[in-house]
PDB file of C-alpha atoms in Angstrom:
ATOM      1  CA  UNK O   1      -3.368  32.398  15.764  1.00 49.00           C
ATOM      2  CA  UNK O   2      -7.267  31.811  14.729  1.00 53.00           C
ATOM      3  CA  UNK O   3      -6.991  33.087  11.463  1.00 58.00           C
ATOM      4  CA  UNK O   4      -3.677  30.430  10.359  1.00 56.00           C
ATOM      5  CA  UNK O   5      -6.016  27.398  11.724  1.00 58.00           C
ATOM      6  CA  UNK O   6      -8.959  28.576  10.118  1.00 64.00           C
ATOM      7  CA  UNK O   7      -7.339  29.006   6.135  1.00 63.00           C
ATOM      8  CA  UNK O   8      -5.180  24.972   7.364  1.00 63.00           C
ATOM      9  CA  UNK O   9      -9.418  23.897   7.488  1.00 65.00           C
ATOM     10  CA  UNK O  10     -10.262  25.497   4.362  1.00 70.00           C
ATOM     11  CA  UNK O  11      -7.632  23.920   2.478  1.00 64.00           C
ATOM     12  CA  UNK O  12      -7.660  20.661   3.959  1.00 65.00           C
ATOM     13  CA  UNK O  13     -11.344  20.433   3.663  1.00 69.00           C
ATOM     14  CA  UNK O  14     -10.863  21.272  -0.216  1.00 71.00           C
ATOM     15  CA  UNK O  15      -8.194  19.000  -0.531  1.00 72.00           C
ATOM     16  CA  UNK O  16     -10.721  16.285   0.465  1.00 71.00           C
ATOM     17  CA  UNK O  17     -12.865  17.739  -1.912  1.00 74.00           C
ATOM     18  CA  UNK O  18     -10.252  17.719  -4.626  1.00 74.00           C
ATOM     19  CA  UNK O  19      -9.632  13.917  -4.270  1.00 71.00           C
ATOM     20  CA  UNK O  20     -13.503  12.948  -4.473  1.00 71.00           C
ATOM     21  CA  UNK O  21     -13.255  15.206  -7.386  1.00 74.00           C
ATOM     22  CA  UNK O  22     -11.000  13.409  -9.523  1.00 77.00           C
ATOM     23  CA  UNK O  23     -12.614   9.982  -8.072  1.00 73.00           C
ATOM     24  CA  UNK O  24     -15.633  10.950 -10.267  1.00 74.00           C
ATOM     25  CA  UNK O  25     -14.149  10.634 -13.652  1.00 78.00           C
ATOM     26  CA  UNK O  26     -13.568   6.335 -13.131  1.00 80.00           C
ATOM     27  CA  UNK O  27     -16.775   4.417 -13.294  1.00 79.00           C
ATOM     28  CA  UNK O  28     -18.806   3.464  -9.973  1.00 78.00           C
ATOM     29  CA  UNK O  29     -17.390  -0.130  -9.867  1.00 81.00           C
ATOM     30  CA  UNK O  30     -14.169   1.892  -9.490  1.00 84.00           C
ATOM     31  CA  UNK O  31     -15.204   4.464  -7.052  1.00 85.00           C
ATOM     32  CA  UNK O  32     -16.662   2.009  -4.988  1.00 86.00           C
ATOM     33  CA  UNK O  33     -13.571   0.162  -4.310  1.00 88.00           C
ATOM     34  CA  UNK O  34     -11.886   3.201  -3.553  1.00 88.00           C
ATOM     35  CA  UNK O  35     -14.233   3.612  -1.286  1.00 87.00           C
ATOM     36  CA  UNK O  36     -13.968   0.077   0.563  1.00 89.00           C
ATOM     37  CA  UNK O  37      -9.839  -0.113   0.235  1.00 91.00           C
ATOM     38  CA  UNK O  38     -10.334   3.459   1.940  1.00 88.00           C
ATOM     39  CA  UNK O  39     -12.231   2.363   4.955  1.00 90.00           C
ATOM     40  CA  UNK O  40     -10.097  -0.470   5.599  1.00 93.00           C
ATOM     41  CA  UNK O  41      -6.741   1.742   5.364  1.00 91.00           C
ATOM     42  CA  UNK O  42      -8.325   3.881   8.143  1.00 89.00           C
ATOM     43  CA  UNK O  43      -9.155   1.703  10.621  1.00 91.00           C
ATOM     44  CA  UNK O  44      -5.851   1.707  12.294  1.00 90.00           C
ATOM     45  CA  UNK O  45      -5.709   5.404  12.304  1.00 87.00           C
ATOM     46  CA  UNK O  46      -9.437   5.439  13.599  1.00 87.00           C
ATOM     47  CA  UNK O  47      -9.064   2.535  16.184  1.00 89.00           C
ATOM     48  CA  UNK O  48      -5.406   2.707  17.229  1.00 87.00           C
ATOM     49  CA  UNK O  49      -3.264   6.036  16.109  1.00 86.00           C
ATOM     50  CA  UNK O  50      -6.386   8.435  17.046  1.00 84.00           C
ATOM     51  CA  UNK O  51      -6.858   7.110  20.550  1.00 85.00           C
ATOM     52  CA  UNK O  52      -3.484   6.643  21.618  1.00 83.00           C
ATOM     53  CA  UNK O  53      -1.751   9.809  20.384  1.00 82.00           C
ATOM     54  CA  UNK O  54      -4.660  11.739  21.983  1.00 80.00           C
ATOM     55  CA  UNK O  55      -3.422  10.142  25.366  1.00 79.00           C
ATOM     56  CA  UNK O  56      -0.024  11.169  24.727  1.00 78.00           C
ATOM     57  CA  UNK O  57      -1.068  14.994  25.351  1.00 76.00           C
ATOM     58  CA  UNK O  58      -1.132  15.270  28.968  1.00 81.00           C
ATOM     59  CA  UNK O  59       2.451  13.027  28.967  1.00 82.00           C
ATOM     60  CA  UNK O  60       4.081  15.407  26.841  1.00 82.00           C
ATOM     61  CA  UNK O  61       2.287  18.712  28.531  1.00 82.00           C
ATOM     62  CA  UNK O  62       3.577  17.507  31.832  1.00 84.00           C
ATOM     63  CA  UNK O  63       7.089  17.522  30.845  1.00 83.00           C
ATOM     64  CA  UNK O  64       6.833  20.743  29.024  1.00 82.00           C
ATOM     65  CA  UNK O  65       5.635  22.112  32.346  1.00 82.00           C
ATOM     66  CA  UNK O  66       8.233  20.587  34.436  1.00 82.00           C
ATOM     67  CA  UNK O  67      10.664  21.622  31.850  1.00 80.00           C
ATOM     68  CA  UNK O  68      11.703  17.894  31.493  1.00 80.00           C
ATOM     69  CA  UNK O  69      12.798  18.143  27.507  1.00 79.00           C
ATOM     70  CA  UNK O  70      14.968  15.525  27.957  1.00 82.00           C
ATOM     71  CA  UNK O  71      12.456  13.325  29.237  1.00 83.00           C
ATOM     72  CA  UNK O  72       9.865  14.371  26.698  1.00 82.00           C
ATOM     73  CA  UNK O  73      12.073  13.573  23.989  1.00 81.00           C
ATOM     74  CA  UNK O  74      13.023  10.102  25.318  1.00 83.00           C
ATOM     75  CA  UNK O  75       8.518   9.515  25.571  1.00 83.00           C
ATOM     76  CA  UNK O  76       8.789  11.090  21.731  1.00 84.00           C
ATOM     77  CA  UNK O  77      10.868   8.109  20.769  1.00 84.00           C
ATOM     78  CA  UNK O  78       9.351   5.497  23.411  1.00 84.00           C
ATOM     79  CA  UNK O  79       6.091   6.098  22.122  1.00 85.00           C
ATOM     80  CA  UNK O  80       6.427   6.747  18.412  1.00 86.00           C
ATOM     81  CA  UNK O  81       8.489   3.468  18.191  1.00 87.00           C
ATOM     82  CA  UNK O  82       5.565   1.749  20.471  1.00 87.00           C
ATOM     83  CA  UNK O  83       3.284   3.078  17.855  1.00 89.00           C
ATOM     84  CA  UNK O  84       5.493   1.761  15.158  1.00 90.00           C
ATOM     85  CA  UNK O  85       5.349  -1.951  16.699  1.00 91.00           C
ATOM     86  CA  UNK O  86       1.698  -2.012  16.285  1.00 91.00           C
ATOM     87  CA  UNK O  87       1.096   0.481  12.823  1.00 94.00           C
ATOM     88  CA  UNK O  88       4.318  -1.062  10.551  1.00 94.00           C
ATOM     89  CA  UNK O  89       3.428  -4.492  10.635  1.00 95.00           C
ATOM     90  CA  UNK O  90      -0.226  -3.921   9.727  1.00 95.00           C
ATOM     91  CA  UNK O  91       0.479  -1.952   6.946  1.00 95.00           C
ATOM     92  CA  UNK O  92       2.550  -4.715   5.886  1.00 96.00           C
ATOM     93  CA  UNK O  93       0.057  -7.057   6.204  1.00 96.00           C
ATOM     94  CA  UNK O  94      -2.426  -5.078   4.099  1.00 96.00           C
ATOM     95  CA  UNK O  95       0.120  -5.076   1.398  1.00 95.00           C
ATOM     96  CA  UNK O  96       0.523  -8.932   1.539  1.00 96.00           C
ATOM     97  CA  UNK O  97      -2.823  -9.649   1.901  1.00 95.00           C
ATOM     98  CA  UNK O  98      -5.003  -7.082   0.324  1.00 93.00           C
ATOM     99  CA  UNK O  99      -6.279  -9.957  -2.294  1.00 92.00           C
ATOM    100  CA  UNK O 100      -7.586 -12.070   0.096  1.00 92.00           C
ATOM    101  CA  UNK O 101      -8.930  -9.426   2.563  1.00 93.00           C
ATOM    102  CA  UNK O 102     -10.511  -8.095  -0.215  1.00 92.00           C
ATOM    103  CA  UNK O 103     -12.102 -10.951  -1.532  1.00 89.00           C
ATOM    104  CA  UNK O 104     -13.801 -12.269   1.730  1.00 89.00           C
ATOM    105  CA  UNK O 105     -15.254  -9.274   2.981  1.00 88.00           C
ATOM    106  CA  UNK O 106     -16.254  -7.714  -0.647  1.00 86.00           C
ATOM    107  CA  UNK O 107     -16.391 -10.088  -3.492  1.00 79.00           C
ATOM    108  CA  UNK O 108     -19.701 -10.715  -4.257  1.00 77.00           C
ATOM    109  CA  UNK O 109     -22.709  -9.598  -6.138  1.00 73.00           C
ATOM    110  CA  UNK O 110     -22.215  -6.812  -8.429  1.00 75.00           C
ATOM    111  CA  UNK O 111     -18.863  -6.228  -7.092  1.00 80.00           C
ATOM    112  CA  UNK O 112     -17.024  -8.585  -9.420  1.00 83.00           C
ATOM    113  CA  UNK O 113     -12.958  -9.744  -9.491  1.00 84.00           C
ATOM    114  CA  UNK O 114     -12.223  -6.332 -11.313  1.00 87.00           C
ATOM    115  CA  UNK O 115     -13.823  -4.391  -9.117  1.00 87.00           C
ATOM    116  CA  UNK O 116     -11.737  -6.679  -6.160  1.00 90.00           C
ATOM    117  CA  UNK O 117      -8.631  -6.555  -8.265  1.00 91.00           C
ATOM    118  CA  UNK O 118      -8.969  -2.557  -7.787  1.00 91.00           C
ATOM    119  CA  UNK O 119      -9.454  -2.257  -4.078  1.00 92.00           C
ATOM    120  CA  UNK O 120      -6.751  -4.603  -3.742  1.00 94.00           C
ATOM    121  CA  UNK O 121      -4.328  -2.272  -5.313  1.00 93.00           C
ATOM    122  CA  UNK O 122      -5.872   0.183  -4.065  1.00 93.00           C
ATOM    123  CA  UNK O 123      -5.496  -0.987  -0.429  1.00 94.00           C
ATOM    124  CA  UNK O 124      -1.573  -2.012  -0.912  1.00 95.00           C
ATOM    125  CA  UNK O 125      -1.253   1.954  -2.080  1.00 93.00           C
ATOM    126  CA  UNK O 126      -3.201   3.233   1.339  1.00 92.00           C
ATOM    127  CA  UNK O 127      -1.507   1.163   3.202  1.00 93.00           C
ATOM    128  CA  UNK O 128       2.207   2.663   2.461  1.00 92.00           C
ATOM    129  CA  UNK O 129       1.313   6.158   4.016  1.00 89.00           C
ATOM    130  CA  UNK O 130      -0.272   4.382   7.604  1.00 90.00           C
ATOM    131  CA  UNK O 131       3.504   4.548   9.659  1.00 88.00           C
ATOM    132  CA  UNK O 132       3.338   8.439   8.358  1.00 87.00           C
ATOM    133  CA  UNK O 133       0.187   9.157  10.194  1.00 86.00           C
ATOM    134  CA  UNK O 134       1.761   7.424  13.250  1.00 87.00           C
ATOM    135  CA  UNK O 135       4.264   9.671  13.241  1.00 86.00           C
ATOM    136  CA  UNK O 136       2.861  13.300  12.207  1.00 84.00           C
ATOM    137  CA  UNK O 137      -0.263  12.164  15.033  1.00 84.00           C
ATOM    138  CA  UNK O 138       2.602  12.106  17.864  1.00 84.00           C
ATOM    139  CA  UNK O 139       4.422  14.926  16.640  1.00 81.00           C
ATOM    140  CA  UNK O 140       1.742  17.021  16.890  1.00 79.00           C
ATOM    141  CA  UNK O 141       0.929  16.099  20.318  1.00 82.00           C
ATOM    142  CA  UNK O 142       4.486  17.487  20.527  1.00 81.00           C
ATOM    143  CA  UNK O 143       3.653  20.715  18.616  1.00 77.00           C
ATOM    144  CA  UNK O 144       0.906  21.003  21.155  1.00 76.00           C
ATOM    145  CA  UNK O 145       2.408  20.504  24.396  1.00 78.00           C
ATOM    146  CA  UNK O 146       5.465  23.061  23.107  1.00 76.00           C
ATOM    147  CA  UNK O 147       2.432  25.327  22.191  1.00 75.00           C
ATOM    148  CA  UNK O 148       4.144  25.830  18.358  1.00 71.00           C
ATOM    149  CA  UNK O 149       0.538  25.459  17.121  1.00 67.00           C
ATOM    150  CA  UNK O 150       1.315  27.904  14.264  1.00 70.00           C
ATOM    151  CA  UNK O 151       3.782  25.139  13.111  1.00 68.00           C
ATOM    152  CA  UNK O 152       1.429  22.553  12.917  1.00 68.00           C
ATOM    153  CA  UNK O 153      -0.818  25.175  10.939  1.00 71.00           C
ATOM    154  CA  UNK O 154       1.743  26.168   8.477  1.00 72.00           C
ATOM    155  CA  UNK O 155       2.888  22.579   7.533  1.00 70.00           C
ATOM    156  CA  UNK O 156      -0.701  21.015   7.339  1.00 71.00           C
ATOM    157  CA  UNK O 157      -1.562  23.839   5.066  1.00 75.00           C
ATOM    158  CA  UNK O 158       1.406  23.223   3.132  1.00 74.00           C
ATOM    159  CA  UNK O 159       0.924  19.546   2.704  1.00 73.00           C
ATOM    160  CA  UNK O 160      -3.192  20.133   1.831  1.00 75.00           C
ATOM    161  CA  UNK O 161      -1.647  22.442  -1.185  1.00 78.00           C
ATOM    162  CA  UNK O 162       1.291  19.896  -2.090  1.00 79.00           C
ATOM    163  CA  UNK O 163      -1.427  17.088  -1.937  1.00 78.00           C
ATOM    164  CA  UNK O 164      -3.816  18.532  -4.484  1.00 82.00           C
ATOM    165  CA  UNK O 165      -1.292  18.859  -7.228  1.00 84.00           C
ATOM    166  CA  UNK O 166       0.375  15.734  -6.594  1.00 84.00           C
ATOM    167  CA  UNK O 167      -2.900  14.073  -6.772  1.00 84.00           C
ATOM    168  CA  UNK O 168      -3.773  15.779 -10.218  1.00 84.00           C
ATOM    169  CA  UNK O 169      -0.296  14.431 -11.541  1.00 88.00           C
ATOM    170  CA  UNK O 170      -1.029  11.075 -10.392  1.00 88.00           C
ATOM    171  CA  UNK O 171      -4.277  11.177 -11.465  1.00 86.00           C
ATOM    172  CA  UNK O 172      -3.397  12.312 -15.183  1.00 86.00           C
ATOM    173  CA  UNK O 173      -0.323   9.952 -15.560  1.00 88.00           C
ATOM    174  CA  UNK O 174      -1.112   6.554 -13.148  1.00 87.00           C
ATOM    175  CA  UNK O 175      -5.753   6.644 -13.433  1.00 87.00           C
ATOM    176  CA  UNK O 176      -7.496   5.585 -10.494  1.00 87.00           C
ATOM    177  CA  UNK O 177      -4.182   4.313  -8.886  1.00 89.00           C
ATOM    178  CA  UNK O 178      -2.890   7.404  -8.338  1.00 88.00           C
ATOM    179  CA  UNK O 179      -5.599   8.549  -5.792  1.00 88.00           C
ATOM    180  CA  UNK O 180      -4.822   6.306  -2.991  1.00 88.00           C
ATOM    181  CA  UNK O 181      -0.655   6.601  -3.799  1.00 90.00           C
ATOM    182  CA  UNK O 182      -1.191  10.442  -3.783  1.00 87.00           C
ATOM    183  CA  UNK O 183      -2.357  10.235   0.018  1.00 86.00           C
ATOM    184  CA  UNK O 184       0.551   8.280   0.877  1.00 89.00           C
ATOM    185  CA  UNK O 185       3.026   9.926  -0.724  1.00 88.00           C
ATOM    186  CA  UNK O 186       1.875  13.299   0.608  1.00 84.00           C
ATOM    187  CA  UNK O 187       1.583  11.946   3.919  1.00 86.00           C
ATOM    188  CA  UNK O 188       5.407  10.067   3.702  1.00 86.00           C
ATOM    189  CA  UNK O 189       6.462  13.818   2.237  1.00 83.00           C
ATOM    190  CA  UNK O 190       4.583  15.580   5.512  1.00 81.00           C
ATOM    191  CA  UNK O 191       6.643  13.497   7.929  1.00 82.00           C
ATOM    192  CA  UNK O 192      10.271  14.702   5.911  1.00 80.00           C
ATOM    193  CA  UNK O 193       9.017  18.031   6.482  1.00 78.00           C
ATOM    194  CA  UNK O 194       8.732  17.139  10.391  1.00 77.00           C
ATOM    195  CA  UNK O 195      11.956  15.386  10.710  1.00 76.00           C
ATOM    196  CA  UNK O 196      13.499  18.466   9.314  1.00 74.00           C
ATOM    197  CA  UNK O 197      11.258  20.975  11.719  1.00 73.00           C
ATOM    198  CA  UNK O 198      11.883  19.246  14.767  1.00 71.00           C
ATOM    199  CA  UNK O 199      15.632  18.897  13.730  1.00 68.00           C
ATOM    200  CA  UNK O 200      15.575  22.757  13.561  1.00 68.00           C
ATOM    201  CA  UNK O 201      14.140  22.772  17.529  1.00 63.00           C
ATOM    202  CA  UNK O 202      16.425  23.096  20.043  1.00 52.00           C
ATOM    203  CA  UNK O 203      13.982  22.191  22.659  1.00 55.00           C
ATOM    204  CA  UNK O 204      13.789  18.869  21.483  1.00 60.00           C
ATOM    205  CA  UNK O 205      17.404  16.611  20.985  1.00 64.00           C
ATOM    206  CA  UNK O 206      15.633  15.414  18.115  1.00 68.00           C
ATOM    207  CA  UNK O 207      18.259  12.950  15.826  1.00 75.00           C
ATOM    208  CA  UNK O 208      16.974  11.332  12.661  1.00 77.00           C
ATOM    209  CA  UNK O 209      18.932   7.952  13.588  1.00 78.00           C
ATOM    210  CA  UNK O 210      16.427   7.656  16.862  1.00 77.00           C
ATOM    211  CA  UNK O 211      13.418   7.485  14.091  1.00 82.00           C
ATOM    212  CA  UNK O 212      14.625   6.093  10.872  1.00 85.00           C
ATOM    213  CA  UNK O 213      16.852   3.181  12.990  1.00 87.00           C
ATOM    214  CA  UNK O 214      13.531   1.529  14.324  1.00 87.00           C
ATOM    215  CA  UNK O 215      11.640   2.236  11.403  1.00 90.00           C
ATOM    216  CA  UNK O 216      13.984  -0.083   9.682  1.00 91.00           C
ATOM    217  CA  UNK O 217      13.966  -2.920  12.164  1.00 91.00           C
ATOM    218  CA  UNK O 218      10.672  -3.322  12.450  1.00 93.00           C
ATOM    219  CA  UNK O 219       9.619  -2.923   8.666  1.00 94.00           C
ATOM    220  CA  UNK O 220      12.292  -5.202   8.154  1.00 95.00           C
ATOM    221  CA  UNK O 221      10.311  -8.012  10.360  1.00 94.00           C
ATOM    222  CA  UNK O 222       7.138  -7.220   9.386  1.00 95.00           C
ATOM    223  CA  UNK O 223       8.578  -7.662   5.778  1.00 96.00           C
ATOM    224  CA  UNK O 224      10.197 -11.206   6.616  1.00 96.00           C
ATOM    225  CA  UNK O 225       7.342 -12.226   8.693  1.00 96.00           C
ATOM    226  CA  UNK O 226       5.204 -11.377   5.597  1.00 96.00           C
ATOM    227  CA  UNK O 227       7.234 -12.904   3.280  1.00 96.00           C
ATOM    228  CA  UNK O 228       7.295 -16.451   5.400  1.00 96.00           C
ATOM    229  CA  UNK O 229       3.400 -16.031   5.787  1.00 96.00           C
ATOM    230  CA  UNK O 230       2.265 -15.377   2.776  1.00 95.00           C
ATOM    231  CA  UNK O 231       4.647 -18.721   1.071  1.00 95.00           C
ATOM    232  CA  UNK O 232       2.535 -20.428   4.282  1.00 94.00           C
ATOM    233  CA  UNK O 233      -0.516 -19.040   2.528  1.00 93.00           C
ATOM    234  CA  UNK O 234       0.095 -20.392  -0.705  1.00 92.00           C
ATOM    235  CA  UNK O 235       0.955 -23.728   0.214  1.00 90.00           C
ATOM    236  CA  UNK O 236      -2.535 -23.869   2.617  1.00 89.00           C
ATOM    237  CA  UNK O 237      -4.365 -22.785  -0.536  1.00 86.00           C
ATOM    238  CA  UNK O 238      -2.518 -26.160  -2.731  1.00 84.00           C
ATOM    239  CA  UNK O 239      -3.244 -28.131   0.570  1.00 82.00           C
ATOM    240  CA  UNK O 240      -6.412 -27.184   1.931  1.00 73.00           C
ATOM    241  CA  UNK O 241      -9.615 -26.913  -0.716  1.00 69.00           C
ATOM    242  CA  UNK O 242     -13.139 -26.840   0.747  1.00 65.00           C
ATOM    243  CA  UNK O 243     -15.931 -26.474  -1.330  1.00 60.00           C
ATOM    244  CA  UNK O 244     -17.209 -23.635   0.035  1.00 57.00           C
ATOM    245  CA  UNK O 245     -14.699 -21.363  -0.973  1.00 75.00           C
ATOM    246  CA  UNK O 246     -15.054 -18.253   1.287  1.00 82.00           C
ATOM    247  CA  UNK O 247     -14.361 -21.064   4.166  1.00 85.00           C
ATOM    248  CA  UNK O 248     -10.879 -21.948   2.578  1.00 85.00           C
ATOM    249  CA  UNK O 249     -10.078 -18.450   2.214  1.00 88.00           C
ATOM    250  CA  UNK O 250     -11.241 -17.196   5.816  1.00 89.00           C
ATOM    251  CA  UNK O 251      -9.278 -20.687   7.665  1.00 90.00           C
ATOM    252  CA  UNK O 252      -6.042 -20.233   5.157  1.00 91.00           C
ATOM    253  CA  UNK O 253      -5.881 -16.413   6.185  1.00 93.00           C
ATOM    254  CA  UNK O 254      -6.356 -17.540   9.772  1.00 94.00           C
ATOM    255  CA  UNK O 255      -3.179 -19.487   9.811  1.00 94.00           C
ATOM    256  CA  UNK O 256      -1.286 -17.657   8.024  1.00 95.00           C
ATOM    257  CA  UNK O 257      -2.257 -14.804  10.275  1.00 95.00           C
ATOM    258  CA  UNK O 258      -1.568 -16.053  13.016  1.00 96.00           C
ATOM    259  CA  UNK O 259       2.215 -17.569  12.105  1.00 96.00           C
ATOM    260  CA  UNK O 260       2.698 -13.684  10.761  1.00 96.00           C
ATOM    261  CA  UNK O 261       2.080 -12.199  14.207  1.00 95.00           C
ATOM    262  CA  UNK O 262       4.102 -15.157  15.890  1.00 95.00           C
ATOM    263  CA  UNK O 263       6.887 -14.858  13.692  1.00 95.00           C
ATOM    264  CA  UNK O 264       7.221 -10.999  13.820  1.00 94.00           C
ATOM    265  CA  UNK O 265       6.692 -10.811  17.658  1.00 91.00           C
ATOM    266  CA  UNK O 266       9.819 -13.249  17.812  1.00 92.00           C
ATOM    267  CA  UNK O 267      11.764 -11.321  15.821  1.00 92.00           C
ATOM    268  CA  UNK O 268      11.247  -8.446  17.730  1.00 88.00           C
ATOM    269  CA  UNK O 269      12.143 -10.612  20.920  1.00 84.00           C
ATOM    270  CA  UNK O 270      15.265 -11.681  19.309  1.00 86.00           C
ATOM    271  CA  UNK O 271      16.838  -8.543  18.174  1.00 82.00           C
ATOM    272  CA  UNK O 272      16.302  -7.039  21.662  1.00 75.00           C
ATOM    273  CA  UNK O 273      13.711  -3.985  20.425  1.00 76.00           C
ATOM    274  CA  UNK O 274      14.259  -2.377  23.704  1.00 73.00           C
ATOM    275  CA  UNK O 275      10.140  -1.211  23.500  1.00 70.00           C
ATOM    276  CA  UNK O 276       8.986  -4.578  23.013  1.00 71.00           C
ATOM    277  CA  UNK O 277      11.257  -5.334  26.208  1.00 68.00           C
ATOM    278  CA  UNK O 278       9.245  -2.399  27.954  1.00 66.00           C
ATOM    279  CA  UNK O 279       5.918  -3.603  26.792  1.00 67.00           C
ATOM    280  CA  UNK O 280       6.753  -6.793  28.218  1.00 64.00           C
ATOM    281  CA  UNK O 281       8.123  -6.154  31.393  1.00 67.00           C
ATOM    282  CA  UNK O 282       4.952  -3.914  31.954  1.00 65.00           C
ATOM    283  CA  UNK O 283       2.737  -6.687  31.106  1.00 61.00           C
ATOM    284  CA  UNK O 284       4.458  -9.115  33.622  1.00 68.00           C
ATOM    285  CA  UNK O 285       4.042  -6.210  36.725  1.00 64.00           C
ATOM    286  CA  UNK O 286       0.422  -6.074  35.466  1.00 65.00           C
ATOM    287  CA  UNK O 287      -0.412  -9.736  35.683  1.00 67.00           C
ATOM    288  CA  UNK O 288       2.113 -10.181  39.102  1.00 64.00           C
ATOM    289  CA  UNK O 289      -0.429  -6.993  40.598  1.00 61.00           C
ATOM    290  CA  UNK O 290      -3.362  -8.827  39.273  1.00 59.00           C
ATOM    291  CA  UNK O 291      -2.569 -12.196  40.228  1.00 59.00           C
ATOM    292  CA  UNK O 292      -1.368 -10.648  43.858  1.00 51.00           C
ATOM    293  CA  UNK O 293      -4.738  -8.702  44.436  1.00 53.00           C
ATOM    294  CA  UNK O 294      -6.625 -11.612  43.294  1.00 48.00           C
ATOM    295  CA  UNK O 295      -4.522 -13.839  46.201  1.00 42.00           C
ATOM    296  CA  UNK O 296      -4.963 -10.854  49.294  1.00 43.00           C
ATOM    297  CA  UNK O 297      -9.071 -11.608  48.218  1.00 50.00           C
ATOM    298  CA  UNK O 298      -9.020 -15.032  48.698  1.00 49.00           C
ATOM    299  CA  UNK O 299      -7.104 -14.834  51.941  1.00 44.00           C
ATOM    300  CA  UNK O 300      -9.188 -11.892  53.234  1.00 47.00           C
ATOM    301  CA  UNK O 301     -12.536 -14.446  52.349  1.00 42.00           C
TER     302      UNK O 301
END
């Protein structure tokens, strides 16, 4: 089993190595907006996928113990569509807004609009493959609690060899653009490869519709939320002119931020997501348990 894991680490490691490779034949205006439009595109995987798909393990271990597939396939869904609420409508929002994000924390200096113009683009193209690392991160805590570690070895070596020539042919045919679209696409092209393994395990009742149905729904908000906020965005811009620039750009982001979370949390009230109902109703108990503990004190005093 050691010797599978090890040669998965040896060719992911040179994949990495391959992409900072080709990265070295644009100029360093170019490199270094890769290099910011690839820190942003991980902080949801660093700050949110990471943490909570490391939680999952003991969920799904304990129901692989107790033999509970059922139940571990209805926390599969639960929590990769949970996942999805959060991971879908950043990514969308990245796409949307990479300009502006881009331009307040970045342009200035030596790193001029082209150099902005590239991490913007550059950002959008990260940004598609983020709801594939949601996914592949809780299937593997899947892969783990089944113990079919040689799985997860076989189709992360797969996807490090798939990634380096996809990323030459990118590379060749789109320039610096296709670095950050050959991570996506390799990633979106990893989670295929999972739908069709865990469709192939009888242990888990795994269906395609119970994935790609929410996927839809909530890409579809995050889309029309997007779409609403970023016309609010444009008219703030006519509207509101300061004349310290970054100020304008920071306040008319604000907004529009915050109608694009209001307006895609609705949605998802509307249409009866039945996580977002979950989420909810475990919010309220929290607050009622709160608010109740906080009472017994001040009767007890």
């Amino acid at each position: 089993m050691g010797a599978p894991i090890l040669i998965t680490q040896i060719f992911g490691a040179f994949s990495m190595f391959f992409y900072d490779y080709t990265a070295t034949m644009f100029t360093a205006g170019t490199l270094t907006a890769l290099a910011y439009a690839n820190r942003i595109a991980t902080l949801p995987n660093d700050m949110i996928i990471t943490p909570i798909s490391q939680v999952l393990v003991p969920i799904f271990s304990e129901n692989t113990a107790k033999g509970e597939f059922k139940q571990l396939t209805q926390n599969y869904y639960r929590l990769n569509t949970i996942l999805w609420l959060i991971v879908i409508p950043i990514s969308i929002y990245f796409i949307f807004f990479s300009g502006t994000i881009i331009g307040i924390l970045f342009e200035r200096g030596g790193f001029n609009h082209d150099n902005a113009l590239v991490a913007s683009i550059s950002l959008k193209l990260f940004s598609i493959g983020l709801f594939g690392y949601s996914f592949n991160a809780i299937s593997s805590r899947v892969y783990l609690a089944l113990q079919k570690t040689l799985w997860t070895s076989v189709s992360s070596l797969l996807i490090s060899i798939l990634s380096i020539g996809i990323t030459y042919i990118m590379v060749k045919t789109m320039g610096f653009q296709g670095i950050p679209l050959s991570r996506s696409v390799s990633i979106v092209v990893l989670s295929v490869g999972t739908c069709i393994l865990f469709s192939r395990m009888y242990v888990v009742d795994f269906k395609i519709k119970g994935i790609l149905i929410p996927f839809l729904k909530i890409a579809a908000f995050a889309i029309i939320s997007g779409i609403i906020s970023v016309y609010l965005y444009q008219e703030l811009s006519r509207t509101i002119v300061l004349q310290v620039n970054i100020i304008s750009l920071i306040l008319n982001l604000s907004i529009s931020s915050v109608f694009y979370i209001g307006i895609y949390c609705l949605l998802c009230f509307l249409f009866k997501i039945e996580e977002v109902t979950y989420l909810f109703n475990i919010f309220i108990s929290t607050i009622k348990a709160k608010t109740g503990s906080l009472f017994l004190k001040k009767v007890k005093i």
